[in-house]
DNA sequence: GCTTGACATGCAACCGATTGCATTACATCC
DNA sequence: GGATGTAATGCAATCGGTTGCATGTCAAGC
């Protein structure tokens, strides 16, 4: 094995190994190893001496070798369905931060909404991670179970019995949004729906229906698929044509598109039409600023990694179904129902 | 070593190893290994037999063990300064995609603009990656050189001699933007500047100055630091007060904030004020839609990984300084200079 | 003074692969 | 028929750590 030419340590010196440190110190390799992993087994003096030498030599334990013998590599995998969707970056950031604090490195995978790609990534990760977080997985349940049997695994926004999962429960926020619209006098509203197979979409749709029924509002559903700025924009026309006075969208991106579509149709928001988003990932950056359901996506990432850690360490993998609640954030895209808009 | 309780294969069966396959096949471990890594060394029949058995047993080569003996683990590290900044997700996505196609896994690190965190991440990654991409690194040059000496390393938007780097050259696009504004009759404009230490900011500022001088425009600089939606919004007041009729912002986020700030001051864009962004990461989602300099950030991620790969394989690490060009995208936030706006 | 035990350290096997070198079996050539 | 070459495979060392068990040392206890 000619280490110098195979890409490992391309230039200059090889990284020092435990053997070199041992030789310089005049102790065995085992002692050096223990100085790092179980210093309480060694005399204080020895630990100090070893660490001093290690420092001077620039020795750092080789993670790969360590992983081979312990089966613990300190890596976790995070797979999301679309890095570019503004919902994910905060989630990724939070997950990352939590993992960092635990001394873990994170592999990031981007499935691009494609189950085949997702499985490919999973296959590559599984061998070198101690745990996995799947956010908005597109895999079918059977697949997920297979991987969950091999490694601690936490799902985000996917509700599979027996597997630890964190669910962003937007129902309360959505209900509050409907209440808000009802109080503003809207009687007839639209739900701009997302992917039919999405857990979040089902949940939101149901919440809208239920609360609207309770308050005697009429709801129609207009699809925006796949959910994006563009499909949101295109939904503006049918929505206006339907005669509703307000709309609540599957997510902020769709809501933002809808705002653009409405502006293009010269519909004034919020004076003659109200729009509510979901997720609160665009902050105050839309115009007008979006009233939306805050979904705490960052927390989801944080909590998921937390659960993963306890599953990895405690091992007590009692099933956990963690719900994150939500609330309505009122900004400038909602207002009183227009006085004389006729219902078609 | 009690493998069953240490988190490696927590439930059910251990993953089969090369030895088991060898035994079942009645061949040596070396042969099994070669069936996967160098099938041309073996007779066709043997390869087939081994693979069949491996399949049946569900054997998958252990990446970690392989990495230990070859020094090749098939991982690369990508560190960005802020996952949540819309500039990065497309870059990450593209980098990811390219790495994927090459069969590599990517570690993602988020430095949160903090050099200390960045170095910590680097320290954790270095032992288990074959190459690194640093996007908008905040590390000082000496540090970067140290890591670059240990592993193939590619920088994005950081210009250090001797280290392969990809630079998004926004100068042409910025120049085009200035030309565009000049043609629209603007004579007095503002540059809303970003971090002084940022390579991108220096480059953009210089491009603005140079082109403006050429066309006889007057430029003032107004800071927005750190660059964000909020600082952009706050910059609106001093900008309006200064009497300029157009502004070009360090990035899209600042521009978007500026739009909001102008709206709040009842300044109509583009009728009485023109705004140009930079990066083109918000697409058409601002209101009004933003005229901006397209920075091809996705390409940067793609190219960086490409260069990294060739550095990893070819080994011929002749220094490369790859420039990505840019162009102006005219949308709705720029218009003719207002007729009678007085210069203070 | 001898046993006992706690503590510090070393020995050597092991994790699961890869790979240089040796070995074996044949076919080819003279 | 013996020398030679080649293709297929095995042996065993190695990568850089970790860890069960053995060993050695020294002080306390009887």
XYZ file of C-alpha atoms (C1' of nucleotides) in Angstrom:
748
model
C 0.000 0.000 0.000
C 1.737 3.124 -1.140
C 0.041 5.623 1.014
C 1.667 8.598 -0.496
C 0.156 8.316 -3.880
C -3.337 7.141 -3.201
C -4.900 10.376 -2.170
C -4.834 9.880 1.525
C -2.264 12.393 2.558
C -1.309 13.802 -0.715
C 1.338 16.214 0.239
C 3.884 16.322 2.957
C 3.803 14.215 6.098
C 1.399 11.444 6.928
C -0.709 12.068 9.953
C 0.980 10.638 13.050
C -0.487 7.421 14.406
C -0.970 6.016 17.808
C 2.163 3.903 17.397
C 4.397 6.888 16.885
C 3.053 8.591 19.935
C 3.531 5.379 21.892
C 7.115 5.028 20.785
C 8.038 8.591 21.643
C 6.336 8.253 25.012
C 7.848 4.886 25.737
C 4.468 3.343 26.466
C 2.291 0.838 24.664
C -0.265 1.701 22.046
C -2.982 0.607 24.418
C -1.918 3.245 26.878
C -2.043 5.978 24.299
C -5.451 4.823 23.243
C -6.666 4.869 26.817
C -5.208 8.273 27.446
C -7.798 9.521 25.019
C -10.750 7.265 25.576
C -10.529 6.250 29.234
C -8.107 8.501 31.042
C -9.532 7.438 34.398
C -7.883 4.069 33.918
C -4.450 5.625 33.802
C -2.369 7.486 36.314
C -2.669 11.178 36.038
C 0.958 11.612 35.153
C 0.822 9.192 32.262
C -2.192 10.858 30.772
C -0.484 14.198 30.941
C 2.677 12.895 29.378
C 0.890 11.143 26.554
C -1.267 14.112 25.766
C 1.705 16.408 25.735
C 3.533 14.259 23.227
C 0.403 13.806 21.146
C 0.008 17.526 21.029
C 3.545 18.128 19.985
C 3.291 15.564 17.220
C -0.088 16.839 16.128
C -1.654 13.479 16.708
C -5.405 13.194 16.260
C -7.145 9.843 16.655
C -8.154 8.434 13.313
C -11.929 8.350 13.233
C -12.063 5.698 10.592
C -9.889 3.254 12.455
C -11.764 3.948 15.622
C -15.044 3.355 13.894
C -13.874 0.032 12.570
C -13.123 -1.354 15.962
C -15.898 0.236 17.975
C -18.638 0.483 15.414
C -19.131 4.045 16.489
C -18.182 6.669 13.956
C -19.844 9.772 15.260
C -21.767 10.462 12.090
C -25.429 10.899 11.460
C -27.288 11.251 8.194
C -29.949 13.784 7.356
C -31.989 13.410 4.220
C -34.354 16.103 3.061
C -36.651 16.178 0.084
C -35.484 19.512 -1.283
C -32.661 21.635 0.072
C -33.821 24.556 -1.970
C -37.275 24.712 -0.429
C -37.092 27.464 2.168
C -38.717 25.177 4.668
C -35.568 23.097 4.995
C -32.593 25.373 5.495
C -33.643 26.414 9.009
C -34.356 22.800 9.824
C -30.973 21.738 8.528
C -29.264 24.475 10.415
C -30.861 23.511 13.698
C -30.201 19.830 13.215
C -26.628 20.585 12.382
C -26.168 22.716 15.440
C -27.507 20.074 17.746
C -25.382 17.368 16.169
C -22.374 19.608 16.437
C -22.813 20.102 20.102
C -22.931 16.343 20.487
C -19.694 16.049 18.559
C -21.305 14.451 15.540
C -20.761 15.114 11.883
C -23.718 15.169 9.568
C -24.076 13.763 6.120
C -26.627 15.699 4.155
C -28.632 14.072 1.416
C -31.017 15.712 -0.987
C -33.549 13.369 -2.490
C -35.058 15.971 -4.788
C -38.447 14.435 -4.050
C -37.378 11.230 -5.730
C -37.756 8.003 -3.761
C -35.179 6.252 -5.907
C -32.564 8.838 -5.165
C -33.553 8.771 -1.561
C -32.946 5.088 -1.323
C -29.640 5.385 -3.089
C -28.480 7.946 -0.582
C -29.703 5.868 2.271
C -27.729 2.929 0.966
C -24.577 4.988 0.886
C -25.132 6.479 4.294
C -26.239 3.469 6.235
C -22.787 1.960 6.447
C -21.175 5.010 7.890
C -23.698 6.587 10.175
C -24.948 5.763 13.607
C -28.344 7.236 13.049
C -30.616 8.785 10.459
C -33.111 11.601 10.224
C -35.513 11.562 7.300
C -37.379 14.787 6.712
C -40.490 14.543 4.586
C -39.414 11.173 3.312
C -40.900 10.044 0.025
C -40.019 6.407 0.631
C -42.765 3.932 1.179
C -43.404 2.632 4.605
C -41.896 -0.805 4.061
C -38.564 0.664 2.974
C -38.437 2.965 5.918
C -39.057 0.114 8.275
C -36.163 -1.822 6.821
C -33.743 0.986 7.488
C -35.237 1.690 10.871
C -34.466 -1.896 11.803
C -30.817 -1.365 11.013
C -30.214 1.986 12.625
C -31.850 4.409 14.983
C -34.030 6.497 12.732
C -36.216 9.520 13.260
C -38.822 10.815 10.858
C -39.930 14.383 10.420
C -43.438 14.994 9.147
C -44.169 11.403 8.400
C -46.388 9.434 10.681
C -45.450 5.766 10.784
C -46.460 3.730 13.746
C -43.607 2.246 15.702
C -40.999 4.643 14.407
C -39.912 7.679 16.338
C -41.164 10.770 14.580
C -41.557 14.471 15.039
C -44.634 15.992 13.555
C -45.243 19.636 13.088
C -48.805 19.964 14.129
C -50.128 22.891 12.177
C -53.733 22.128 12.991
C -54.009 24.623 15.871
C -52.407 27.365 13.836
C -54.592 26.634 10.863
C -57.657 26.644 13.070
C -56.573 29.990 14.464
C -56.163 31.271 10.929
C -59.688 30.237 10.039
C -60.970 31.853 13.206
C -59.053 34.986 12.317
C -60.601 35.100 8.865
C -64.054 34.416 10.271
C -63.694 37.296 12.677
C -62.716 39.527 9.816
C -66.010 38.664 8.202
C -64.941 36.222 5.534
C -67.593 33.591 4.841
C -66.271 31.845 1.834
C -62.654 30.814 1.533
C -60.302 28.666 -0.503
C -57.698 26.148 0.572
C -54.834 26.014 -1.896
C -53.722 22.452 -1.483
C -50.352 20.717 -1.745
C -49.283 17.138 -2.555
C -52.070 14.662 -1.844
C -49.643 12.165 -0.356
C -48.101 14.663 2.003
C -48.887 14.162 5.648
C -48.704 17.920 6.194
C -51.172 18.604 3.439
C -53.695 16.111 4.723
C -53.388 17.508 8.158
C -53.815 21.086 7.041
C -56.714 20.315 4.767
C -58.544 18.535 7.536
C -57.924 21.324 9.987
C -59.292 23.842 7.524
C -62.407 21.768 6.889
C -63.094 21.121 10.496
C -62.695 24.638 11.781
C -64.556 26.102 8.832
C -67.460 23.750 9.411
C -67.515 24.742 13.040
C -67.799 28.377 12.132
C -70.104 27.916 9.211
C -67.667 29.005 6.533
C -67.724 27.531 3.077
C -64.457 26.114 1.786
C -63.395 25.188 -1.687
C -60.132 23.483 -2.569
C -57.903 24.637 -5.377
C -54.769 22.610 -6.077
C -51.260 23.969 -6.446
C -49.146 20.993 -7.431
C -46.319 20.617 -6.971
C -46.379 23.314 -4.330
C -44.282 26.202 -5.551
C -44.250 29.866 -6.273
C -45.402 29.260 -9.814
C -48.292 26.948 -9.079
C -49.386 29.415 -6.415
C -49.354 32.214 -8.924
C -51.395 30.207 -11.375
C -53.972 29.454 -8.721
C -54.871 33.124 -8.448
C -57.174 33.169 -11.446
C -59.444 30.264 -10.488
C -59.520 31.499 -6.941
C -60.661 34.957 -7.898
C -63.164 33.463 -10.299
C -64.605 31.313 -7.556
C -65.726 34.343 -5.637
C -64.063 33.599 -2.318
C -62.683 36.500 -0.333
C -59.766 34.777 1.312
C -57.393 31.887 0.777
C -55.182 29.824 2.984
C -52.302 28.162 1.202
C -50.516 24.883 1.780
C -47.266 26.702 2.395
C -45.619 30.093 2.276
C -44.149 29.576 -1.130
C -47.563 28.928 -2.623
C -48.968 31.881 -0.711
C -46.247 34.094 -2.065
C -47.019 32.974 -5.589
C -50.650 33.628 -4.950
C -49.843 37.163 -3.834
C -47.995 37.727 -7.080
C -50.841 36.245 -9.088
C -53.360 38.444 -7.333
C -51.231 41.522 -7.878
C -51.080 40.670 -11.558
C -54.875 40.536 -11.605
C -55.040 43.884 -9.857
C -56.609 42.415 -6.767
C -55.580 44.446 -3.762
C -54.330 42.471 -0.780
C -55.494 42.812 1.948
C -58.164 45.343 0.972
C -60.174 43.146 -1.312
C -58.657 39.755 -0.654
C -56.904 38.065 2.249
C -54.115 35.493 2.056
C -52.710 33.227 4.741
C -49.579 31.136 4.338
C -48.175 28.234 6.273
C -44.703 27.495 7.705
C -43.568 31.044 8.335
C -40.356 30.593 6.478
C -40.419 33.758 4.458
C -40.519 35.910 7.516
C -41.536 39.410 6.658
C -40.024 39.368 3.243
C -43.161 39.162 1.167
C -45.144 42.115 0.015
C -47.499 42.643 1.648
C -46.040 40.867 4.655
C -47.651 37.520 4.974
C -50.036 36.417 7.678
C -49.018 32.832 8.210
C -49.040 29.801 10.458
C -45.750 29.522 12.229
C -44.513 25.965 11.940
C -41.302 25.993 13.942
C -39.391 24.080 11.344
C -36.110 24.830 13.044
C -37.349 23.211 16.211
C -38.241 20.130 14.244
C -34.636 19.672 13.202
C -33.401 20.258 16.692
C -35.866 17.904 18.327
C -35.326 15.206 15.750
C -31.607 15.111 16.404
C -32.277 15.128 20.124
C -34.527 12.115 19.827
C -32.039 10.418 17.600
C -29.308 10.907 20.168
C -31.347 9.471 22.979
C -32.239 6.551 20.785
C -28.596 6.042 19.923
C -27.409 6.177 23.476
C -30.234 5.161 25.715
C -31.099 2.499 23.228
C -34.486 2.528 24.882
C -36.284 2.892 21.622
C -39.706 3.150 23.056
C -41.731 4.694 20.317
C -42.062 8.442 20.516
C -44.473 10.602 18.598
C -43.401 14.135 19.243
C -45.753 16.886 18.268
C -44.655 20.447 17.712
C -47.414 22.951 17.945
C -48.004 26.036 15.901
C -49.593 29.437 16.133
C -50.880 32.121 13.865
C -48.720 35.101 13.040
C -50.818 37.980 11.824
C -49.107 40.357 9.466
C -50.372 42.460 6.633
C -51.917 40.088 4.114
C -55.215 39.672 5.887
C -57.936 42.231 6.460
C -61.683 42.660 6.762
C -63.771 40.960 4.117
C -64.668 43.397 1.350
C -68.173 44.748 1.784
C -69.713 44.045 -1.562
C -67.958 41.205 -3.219
C -70.607 39.002 -4.634
C -70.399 35.242 -4.325
C -70.110 34.574 -7.999
C -16.291 -6.304 21.951
C -19.943 -6.886 22.324
C -21.161 -5.697 19.031
C -24.777 -6.145 19.764
C -25.035 -3.564 22.431
C -22.808 -0.826 21.231
C -25.061 0.766 18.737
C -23.624 -0.685 15.631
C -26.338 -3.012 14.555
C -28.753 -2.509 17.302
C -31.507 -4.819 16.355
C -31.542 -8.123 14.615
C -28.678 -9.601 12.652
C -25.243 -8.206 12.214
C -24.388 -7.285 8.678
C -22.645 -10.194 6.937
C -18.917 -9.805 6.409
C -16.552 -10.790 3.712
C -15.515 -13.843 5.731
C -18.986 -15.278 5.804
C -19.387 -14.885 2.094
C -15.991 -16.501 1.615
C -16.882 -19.463 3.744
C -20.180 -20.098 2.021
C -18.519 -19.790 -1.352
C -15.596 -21.942 -0.427
C -13.091 -19.321 -1.516
C -10.708 -17.058 0.336
C -11.605 -13.620 1.621
C -9.232 -12.124 -0.906
C -11.270 -13.582 -3.703
C -14.478 -12.134 -2.394
C -12.837 -8.788 -2.047
C -11.589 -8.946 -5.595
C -14.942 -10.014 -6.929
C -16.100 -6.562 -5.952
C -13.100 -4.380 -6.503
C -11.206 -6.025 -9.359
C -13.409 -8.586 -11.054
C -11.149 -8.655 -14.094
C -8.566 -10.499 -12.025
C -10.927 -13.406 -11.454
C -12.489 -15.937 -13.712
C -15.918 -15.018 -14.838
C -17.479 -17.994 -13.123
C -15.993 -17.175 -9.754
C -17.178 -13.593 -9.889
C -20.657 -14.735 -10.690
C -20.693 -17.292 -7.922
C -19.392 -14.891 -5.311
C -21.807 -12.188 -6.285
C -24.695 -14.580 -6.164
C -23.849 -15.673 -2.653
C -23.211 -12.103 -1.544
C -26.586 -11.151 -2.864
C -28.334 -13.936 -1.096
C -26.663 -13.075 2.188
C -27.270 -9.403 1.711
C -23.592 -8.651 1.913
C -22.489 -5.086 1.324
C -18.815 -4.134 1.611
C -18.175 -2.221 4.796
C -17.147 1.286 3.820
C -15.374 1.948 7.053
C -13.150 -1.094 6.845
C -12.466 -0.368 3.239
C -11.542 3.190 4.073
C -9.112 2.074 6.726
C -7.118 -0.057 4.388
C -7.297 2.042 1.264
C -7.463 5.512 2.700
C -10.306 6.200 0.354
C -13.666 6.675 1.966
C -15.701 8.282 -0.749
C -16.659 11.296 1.320
C -16.202 14.961 0.741
C -16.892 17.871 3.035
C -18.727 21.070 2.174
C -18.668 23.963 4.566
C -20.804 27.021 4.022
C -21.051 30.183 6.043
C -24.814 30.156 6.410
C -27.183 27.454 5.215
C -30.118 29.743 5.717
C -28.867 32.423 3.341
C -30.740 31.826 0.091
C -27.505 32.048 -1.783
C -26.376 28.685 -0.492
C -29.153 26.153 -0.934
C -28.875 26.090 -4.726
C -25.126 25.836 -4.387
C -25.445 22.987 -1.923
C -27.933 21.237 -4.107
C -25.706 21.401 -7.155
C -22.625 20.316 -5.257
C -24.539 17.447 -3.786
C -25.807 16.330 -7.150
C -22.373 16.304 -8.657
C -20.906 14.424 -5.721
C -23.739 11.952 -5.929
C -23.070 11.167 -9.517
C -19.471 10.480 -8.580
C -20.645 8.136 -5.861
C -19.527 10.368 -3.042
C -21.279 11.251 0.182
C -21.142 14.792 1.412
C -20.677 16.076 4.907
C -22.289 19.448 5.291
C -20.972 21.967 7.758
C -22.479 25.287 8.699
C -20.018 27.725 10.168
C -22.619 30.367 10.919
C -20.066 32.951 9.855
C -17.862 31.998 12.770
C -14.237 31.098 12.019
C -13.930 29.158 15.253
C -16.847 26.927 14.423
C -15.530 26.586 10.935
C -12.239 25.295 12.164
C -13.909 22.905 14.554
C -15.917 21.426 11.735
C -12.885 21.199 9.550
C -11.071 19.311 12.284
C -13.863 16.792 12.500
C -14.179 16.396 8.775
C -10.572 16.208 7.785
C -10.077 12.686 9.026
C -12.944 11.245 7.127
C -13.079 13.054 3.853
C -11.034 12.872 0.724
C -11.596 16.447 -0.210
C -13.092 19.716 0.947
C -15.052 22.586 -0.501
C -15.143 25.816 1.468
C -17.758 28.304 0.377
C -17.230 31.876 1.515
C -14.775 30.727 4.131
C -14.209 33.037 7.051
C -10.949 31.367 8.022
C -7.751 33.264 7.645
C -5.435 32.446 4.845
C -2.852 30.613 6.945
C -5.423 28.194 8.322
C -6.783 27.454 4.916
C -3.335 26.712 3.623
C -2.766 24.205 6.392
C -5.845 22.233 5.474
C -5.157 22.559 1.798
C -1.832 20.891 2.422
C -3.540 17.898 3.934
C -6.355 17.369 1.497
C -7.486 18.488 -1.919
C -9.408 21.655 -1.224
C -11.441 24.025 -3.343
C -12.565 27.486 -2.359
C -15.652 29.298 -3.514
C -15.575 33.068 -3.543
C -12.289 33.345 -1.821
C -9.221 34.270 -3.776
C -6.078 32.722 -2.337
C -3.103 32.265 -4.562
C -2.008 28.678 -5.010
C -5.304 27.159 -3.976
C -7.871 26.033 -6.487
C -10.840 28.328 -6.342
C -14.012 29.192 -8.143
C -14.968 32.804 -8.179
C -18.278 34.155 -9.210
C -17.327 37.136 -11.241
C -20.183 39.536 -10.873
C -18.246 42.445 -12.339
C -19.664 42.099 -15.876
C -23.200 41.817 -14.555
C -22.748 44.754 -12.244
C -21.287 46.790 -15.067
C -24.290 45.881 -17.192
C -26.547 46.963 -14.373
C -24.868 50.341 -14.177
C -25.135 50.691 -17.931
C -28.795 49.775 -17.718
C -29.415 52.434 -15.086
C -27.450 55.007 -17.044
C -29.528 54.333 -20.123
C -32.648 54.825 -18.085
C -31.386 58.276 -17.235
C -30.175 57.806 -13.694
C -27.222 60.033 -12.886
C -26.793 59.584 -9.209
C -26.928 56.155 -7.580
C -26.160 54.336 -4.359
C -24.259 51.136 -3.733
C -25.611 49.337 -0.678
C -22.522 47.560 0.489
C -21.932 44.252 2.269
C -19.154 42.939 4.546
C -15.916 44.827 4.009
C -13.864 41.656 4.203
C -15.939 39.822 1.660
C -14.263 39.169 -1.636
C -17.619 39.467 -3.385
C -18.336 42.809 -1.858
C -14.982 44.253 -2.822
C -15.413 43.010 -6.315
C -18.909 44.423 -6.673
C -18.014 47.753 -5.164
C -15.103 48.148 -7.529
C -17.184 47.202 -10.529
C -19.802 49.762 -9.582
C -17.201 52.495 -9.153
C -15.408 51.753 -12.345
C -18.422 51.546 -14.616
C -20.056 54.542 -12.990
C -16.935 56.604 -13.496
C -16.826 55.565 -17.114
C -20.368 56.766 -17.642
C -20.103 59.841 -15.510
C -22.512 58.701 -12.803
C -22.098 59.724 -9.227
C -22.029 56.924 -6.671
C -22.420 57.012 -2.939
C -21.995 54.020 -0.670
C -24.449 53.154 2.064
C -23.635 50.171 4.264
C -25.962 47.277 5.091
C -24.071 45.190 7.590
C -24.394 42.364 8.090
C -26.141 41.952 4.771
C -29.716 40.947 5.441
C -33.301 41.796 4.799
C -33.378 44.008 7.868
C -30.263 46.008 7.222
C -31.492 46.492 3.667
C -34.770 47.840 4.937
C -33.034 50.227 7.277
C -30.882 51.525 4.461
C -33.958 52.894 2.683
C -34.173 56.069 4.724
C -30.613 57.323 4.263
C -30.763 56.361 0.627
C -33.890 58.346 -0.034
C -32.475 61.240 1.941
C -29.331 61.236 -0.165
C -31.306 62.124 -3.238
C -30.152 59.305 -5.498
C -32.668 57.839 -7.925
C -31.449 54.259 -7.962
C -29.587 51.762 -5.836
C -27.688 48.608 -6.477
C -27.446 46.289 -3.509
C -24.745 43.882 -2.383
C -27.161 40.985 -2.668
C -30.775 40.095 -3.301
C -31.652 39.866 0.344
C -30.513 43.429 0.959
C -32.310 44.543 -2.173
C -35.481 42.887 -0.996
C -35.208 44.631 2.345
C -34.631 47.880 0.542
C -37.799 47.355 -1.480
C -39.726 46.894 1.725
C -38.126 49.954 3.268
C -38.964 52.045 0.232
C -42.549 50.804 0.251
C -42.816 51.810 3.860
C -41.642 55.299 2.915
C -44.192 55.409 0.121
C -41.562 55.520 -2.557
C -42.879 53.867 -5.667
C -40.589 51.319 -7.312
C -39.834 51.501 -10.182
C -41.708 54.735 -10.944
C -39.753 57.001 -8.674
C -36.879 54.777 -7.650
C -34.995 51.871 -9.195
C -33.457 48.930 -7.354
C -31.012 46.309 -8.565
C -30.066 43.196 -6.603
C -27.263 40.735 -6.927
C -27.130 36.917 -6.995
C -30.537 36.244 -8.504
C -31.537 33.860 -5.780
C -34.989 35.180 -5.106
C -36.110 34.550 -8.622
C -39.263 36.406 -9.363
C -40.602 36.208 -5.882
C -40.093 39.795 -4.815
C -42.577 42.538 -5.367
C -41.970 44.217 -7.659
C -39.921 41.517 -9.327
C -36.292 42.297 -8.886
C -33.891 43.358 -11.567
C -30.713 41.627 -10.507
C -27.306 40.331 -11.472
C -27.472 36.628 -12.047
C -24.615 34.994 -10.211
C -25.011 31.343 -11.109
C -24.464 30.167 -7.585
C -25.619 26.676 -8.457
C -22.919 26.434 -11.089
C -20.373 27.402 -8.490
C -21.233 24.358 -6.403
C -21.171 22.118 -9.408
C -17.866 23.405 -10.735
C -16.242 23.336 -7.317
C -17.010 19.663 -6.859
C -15.834 18.994 -10.385
C -12.510 20.636 -9.690
C -12.249 18.815 -6.415
C -12.769 15.504 -8.150
C -10.108 16.146 -10.714
C -7.770 17.212 -7.970
C -8.549 14.066 -6.035
C -8.051 11.757 -8.950
C -5.726 13.377 -11.381
C -3.714 14.580 -8.462
C -2.340 17.141 -10.855
C -3.056 19.999 -8.534
C -1.932 22.684 -10.843
C -3.522 25.791 -9.493
C -6.832 26.675 -11.068
C -8.658 29.938 -10.769
C -12.038 29.339 -12.279
C -14.195 32.331 -13.025
C -17.921 32.135 -13.478
C -19.410 35.025 -15.313
C -22.644 36.833 -14.720
C -25.253 38.782 -16.558
C -28.004 41.228 -15.836
C -31.581 40.043 -15.551
C -33.981 42.907 -16.066
C -37.303 42.561 -14.314
C -39.656 45.099 -12.839
C -37.732 46.984 -10.199
C -35.946 49.331 -12.549
C -37.391 52.048 -14.694
C -36.666 55.464 -16.162
C -35.249 58.025 -13.780
C -37.989 60.243 -12.417
C -38.163 63.538 -14.225
C -38.008 66.018 -11.397
C -36.321 64.509 -8.451
C -33.973 67.091 -7.128
C -30.486 66.121 -6.073
C -30.983 66.936 -2.434
C 6.478 -11.880 56.386
C 3.065 -13.485 53.428
C -1.456 -12.955 51.368
C -4.605 -10.035 49.123
C -6.306 -6.685 46.324
C -6.294 -2.363 43.881
C -4.184 0.038 40.465
C -1.425 0.903 36.273
C 0.158 -0.912 32.185
C 1.276 -4.268 28.474
C 0.103 -8.154 25.259
C -2.219 -9.648 21.553
C -6.554 -10.515 19.266
C -9.836 -8.212 16.738
C -12.814 -4.941 13.709
C -13.522 -5.925 8.003
C -11.684 -4.962 4.468
C -7.252 -4.563 0.634
C -3.147 -6.062 -1.691
C 1.905 -7.575 -2.593
C 3.680 -11.729 -3.214
C 3.617 -16.719 -3.538
C 1.573 -20.743 -5.271
C -0.848 -23.748 -8.249
C -2.553 -25.457 -12.519
C -2.509 -25.482 -17.230
C -1.462 -24.505 -21.888
C 2.254 -23.339 -25.105
C 6.517 -23.670 -27.292
C 10.776 -25.666 -28.694
C 9.083 -33.934 -22.316
C 10.862 -30.178 -19.872
C 11.103 -25.113 -19.646
C 8.315 -21.062 -19.679
C 4.546 -18.107 -19.294
C 0.027 -16.826 -17.789
C -4.239 -16.810 -15.475
C -6.669 -17.745 -11.117
C -6.468 -17.951 -6.437
C -4.681 -18.130 -1.629
C -1.644 -16.459 2.277
C -0.717 -13.242 5.456
C 0.546 -8.535 6.552
C -1.477 -4.229 7.031
C -4.500 -0.041 7.871
C -5.015 2.502 13.127
C -7.250 2.035 16.527
C -9.900 -0.678 20.997
C -10.286 -3.875 24.698
C -10.404 -8.513 27.440
C -7.226 -10.526 29.975
C -2.661 -11.163 32.006
C 1.061 -9.261 34.436
C 3.612 -6.568 37.577
C 3.929 -3.411 41.554
C 3.078 -1.771 45.850
C 0.596 -0.906 50.138
C -2.581 -2.540 53.501
C -4.161 -6.287 56.462
C -3.501 -10.286 59.375
